PDB file of C-alpha atoms in Angstrom:
ATOM      1  CA  UNK A 528      13.250  -4.720   8.410  1.00  0.00           C
ATOM      2  CA  UNK A 529      10.674  -3.125   7.965  1.00  0.00           C
ATOM      3  CA  UNK A 530       8.179  -3.664   4.788  1.00  0.00           C
ATOM      4  CA  UNK A 531       5.089  -3.724   2.936  1.00  0.00           C
ATOM      5  CA  UNK A 532       3.763  -5.548   0.061  1.00  0.00           C
ATOM      6  CA  UNK A 533       0.636  -4.835  -2.024  1.00  0.00           C
ATOM      7  CA  UNK A 534      -0.252  -6.955  -4.408  1.00  0.00           C
ATOM      8  CA  UNK A 535      -3.394  -7.646  -6.863  1.00  0.00           C
ATOM      9  CA  UNK A 536      -3.450  -4.262  -9.269  1.00  0.00           C
ATOM     10  CA  UNK A 537      -4.732  -4.801 -12.398  1.00  0.00           C
ATOM     11  CA  UNK A 538      -6.154  -3.996 -15.109  1.00  0.00           C
ATOM     12  CA  UNK A 539     -10.506  -4.141 -14.913  1.00  0.00           C
ATOM     13  CA  UNK A 540     -12.819  -2.642 -16.998  1.00  0.00           C
ATOM     14  CA  UNK A 541     -15.544   0.344 -15.489  1.00  0.00           C
ATOM     15  CA  UNK A 542     -17.889  -1.091 -13.042  1.00  0.00           C
ATOM     16  CA  UNK A 543     -15.530  -4.252 -12.287  1.00  0.00           C
ATOM     17  CA  UNK A 544     -13.391  -5.141  -8.454  1.00  0.00           C
ATOM     18  CA  UNK A 545     -10.125  -6.811  -7.837  1.00  0.00           C
ATOM     19  CA  UNK A 546      -8.915  -6.821  -4.535  1.00  0.00           C
ATOM     20  CA  UNK A 547      -5.762  -5.063  -2.833  1.00  0.00           C
ATOM     21  CA  UNK A 548      -3.571  -7.702  -0.645  1.00  0.00           C
ATOM     22  CA  UNK A 549      -0.959  -5.863   1.615  1.00  0.00           C
ATOM     23  CA  UNK A 550       1.777  -8.290   3.042  1.00  0.00           C
ATOM     24  CA  UNK A 551       3.824  -6.862   6.395  1.00  0.00           C
ATOM     25  CA  UNK A 552       7.049  -8.275   7.956  1.00  0.00           C
ATOM     26  CA  UNK A 553       8.829  -6.782  10.469  1.00  0.00           C
ATOM     27  CA  UNK A 554       7.614  -5.853  12.950  1.00  0.00           C
ATOM     28  CA  UNK A 555       4.959  -6.713  15.471  1.00  0.00           C
ATOM     29  CA  UNK A 556       1.974  -5.765  12.435  1.00  0.00           C
ATOM     30  CA  UNK A 557      -1.685  -6.520  15.304  1.00  0.00           C
ATOM     31  CA  UNK A 558       0.019  -3.209  16.986  1.00  0.00           C
ATOM     32  CA  UNK A 559      -0.434  -0.346  14.838  1.00  0.00           C
ATOM     33  CA  UNK A 560      -3.163   1.393  12.423  1.00  0.00           C
ATOM     34  CA  UNK A 561      -2.340   0.493   8.235  1.00  0.00           C
ATOM     35  CA  UNK A 562      -4.449   2.675   5.323  1.00  0.00           C
ATOM     36  CA  UNK A 563      -4.383   2.391   1.835  1.00  0.00           C
ATOM     37  CA  UNK A 564      -3.200   5.314  -0.225  1.00  0.00           C
ATOM     38  CA  UNK A 565      -3.486   6.192  -3.785  1.00  0.00           C
ATOM     39  CA  UNK A 566      -1.205   9.004  -6.745  1.00  0.00           C
ATOM     40  CA  UNK A 567      -2.885   9.268 -10.764  1.00  0.00           C
ATOM     41  CA  UNK A 568      -0.275  10.583 -12.888  1.00  0.00           C
ATOM     42  CA  UNK A 569       0.300  14.187 -12.399  1.00  0.00           C
ATOM     43  CA  UNK A 570      -1.788  14.188  -8.917  1.00  0.00           C
ATOM     44  CA  UNK A 571      -1.225  13.957  -5.088  1.00  0.00           C
ATOM     45  CA  UNK A 572      -0.999  11.212  -2.805  1.00  0.00           C
ATOM     46  CA  UNK A 573      -4.811  10.579  -1.549  1.00  0.00           C
ATOM     47  CA  UNK A 574      -5.516   8.930   1.331  1.00  0.00           C
ATOM     48  CA  UNK A 575      -8.172   5.969   0.174  1.00  0.00           C
ATOM     49  CA  UNK A 576      -9.152   3.557   3.774  1.00  0.00           C
ATOM     50  CA  UNK A 577      -8.132   3.294   6.700  1.00  0.00           C
ATOM     51  CA  UNK A 578      -8.326   0.675   9.742  1.00  0.00           C
ATOM     52  CA  UNK A 579      -7.045   0.651  13.167  1.00  0.00           C
ATOM     53  CA  UNK A 580      -5.261  -1.670  15.287  1.00  0.00           C
ATOM     54  CA  UNK A 581      -8.201  -4.855  15.636  1.00  0.00           C
ATOM     55  CA  UNK A 582      -9.967  -3.727  12.969  1.00  0.00           C
ATOM     56  CA  UNK A 583     -12.628  -2.336  14.718  1.00  0.00           C
ATOM     57  CA  UNK A 584     -12.608   1.175  12.699  1.00  0.00           C
ATOM     58  CA  UNK A 585     -12.151   1.971   9.712  1.00  0.00           C
ATOM     59  CA  UNK A 586     -12.604   4.818   7.582  1.00  0.00           C
ATOM     60  CA  UNK A 587     -12.415   6.393   4.010  1.00  0.00           C
ATOM     61  CA  UNK A 588     -12.444   8.634   1.259  1.00  0.00           C
ATOM     62  CA  UNK A 589     -15.765  10.051   0.637  1.00  0.00           C
ATOM     63  CA  UNK A 590     -14.866   9.173  -3.713  1.00  0.00           C
ATOM     64  CA  UNK A 591     -14.954   5.095  -2.047  1.00  0.00           C
ATOM     65  CA  UNK A 592     -17.320   5.251   0.230  1.00  0.00           C
ATOM     66  CA  UNK A 593     -19.631   2.136  -0.446  1.00  0.00           C
ATOM     67  CA  UNK A 594     -16.862   1.139  -3.092  1.00  0.00           C
ATOM     68  CA  UNK A 595     -14.048  -0.366  -1.707  1.00  0.00           C
ATOM     69  CA  UNK A 596     -13.698  -2.268   2.002  1.00  0.00           C
ATOM     70  CA  UNK A 597     -10.651  -1.999   4.202  1.00  0.00           C
ATOM     71  CA  UNK A 598      -9.558  -5.251   6.185  1.00  0.00           C
ATOM     72  CA  UNK A 599      -7.158  -7.169   8.404  1.00  0.00           C
ATOM     73  CA  UNK A 600      -5.784 -10.495   8.560  1.00  0.00           C
ATOM     74  CA  UNK A 601      -3.847 -10.132  12.190  1.00  0.00           C
ATOM     75  CA  UNK A 602      -2.661 -13.446  11.737  1.00  0.00           C
ATOM     76  CA  UNK A 603      -1.412 -13.122   8.752  1.00  0.00           C
ATOM     77  CA  UNK A 604       0.105  -9.294   8.771  1.00  0.00           C
ATOM     78  CA  UNK A 605      -2.031  -8.800   5.617  1.00  0.00           C
ATOM     79  CA  UNK A 606      -4.326  -5.753   5.242  1.00  0.00           C
ATOM     80  CA  UNK A 607      -6.900  -5.926   2.052  1.00  0.00           C
ATOM     81  CA  UNK A 608      -8.270  -3.424  -0.354  1.00  0.00           C
ATOM     82  CA  UNK A 609     -11.050  -4.821  -1.875  1.00  0.00           C
ATOM     83  CA  UNK A 610     -11.505  -2.390  -4.266  1.00  0.00           C
ATOM     84  CA  UNK A 611     -15.746  -2.788  -6.320  1.00  0.00           C
ATOM     85  CA  UNK A 612     -17.470  -0.543  -8.638  1.00  0.00           C
ATOM     86  CA  UNK A 613     -14.343   0.772  -9.961  1.00  0.00           C
ATOM     87  CA  UNK A 614     -13.819   3.613 -11.893  1.00  0.00           C
ATOM     88  CA  UNK A 615     -11.933   4.805 -14.226  1.00  0.00           C
ATOM     89  CA  UNK A 616     -10.755   7.984 -11.834  1.00  0.00           C
ATOM     90  CA  UNK A 617     -10.305   4.715  -9.940  1.00  0.00           C
ATOM     91  CA  UNK A 618      -6.400   4.478 -11.362  1.00  0.00           C
ATOM     92  CA  UNK A 619      -3.461   4.823  -9.463  1.00  0.00           C
ATOM     93  CA  UNK A 620      -0.708   3.168  -7.945  1.00  0.00           C
ATOM     94  CA  UNK A 621      -2.476   2.128  -4.088  1.00  0.00           C
ATOM     95  CA  UNK A 622      -0.095   2.008  -1.772  1.00  0.00           C
ATOM     96  CA  UNK A 623      -0.201   0.693   1.817  1.00  0.00           C
ATOM     97  CA  UNK A 624       0.938   3.202   4.427  1.00  0.00           C
ATOM     98  CA  UNK A 625       1.778   2.767   8.175  1.00  0.00           C
ATOM     99  CA  UNK A 626       1.714   6.761   9.698  1.00  0.00           C
ATOM    100  CA  UNK A 627       3.175   5.779  13.023  1.00  0.00           C
ATOM    101  CA  UNK A 628       5.693   4.357  10.911  1.00  0.00           C
ATOM    102  CA  UNK A 629       6.134   6.108   8.649  1.00  0.00           C
ATOM    103  CA  UNK A 630       6.445   4.145   6.102  1.00  0.00           C
ATOM    104  CA  UNK A 631       5.340   3.147   2.935  1.00  0.00           C
ATOM    105  CA  UNK A 632       4.525   0.078   0.752  1.00  0.00           C
ATOM    106  CA  UNK A 633       5.892   0.308  -3.236  1.00  0.00           C
ATOM    107  CA  UNK A 634       2.749   0.707  -4.872  1.00  0.00           C
ATOM    108  CA  UNK A 635       0.458  -1.935  -6.779  1.00  0.00           C
ATOM    109  CA  UNK A 636      -0.697  -0.331 -10.017  1.00  0.00           C
ATOM    110  CA  UNK A 637      -4.456  -0.846 -10.868  1.00  0.00           C
ATOM    111  CA  UNK A 638      -5.783  -0.178 -14.316  1.00  0.00           C
ATOM    112  CA  UNK A 639      -9.468   1.261 -15.001  1.00  0.00           C
ATOM    113  CA  UNK A 640     -10.421   1.393 -18.652  1.00  0.00           C
ATOM    114  CA  UNK A 641     -12.026  -0.194 -21.074  1.00  0.00           C
TER     115      UNK A 641
END
């Protein structure tokens, strides 16, 4: 059974940092590109970052470029999203996504507030 389990979300002050994890199981993780998306209340889900199967290519939404870093550890079947200099606008539920399988995790809440 394919699973993505996101973790690492929480409450952080503006300017703070969080690292999200997406642990995958049930498929050959190293074969697939993985993305992070986020969705704020009342907003559409938006792309945040993506990483190729071997980690060699990454891309980011303009809104997070320079602040967020996506990475992966295929030996651990895990993709990460390091989020620095967080802003209130980053508040959302963050989801990992496998486009080839059209599969979504359940999400982890990130709240940036003072």
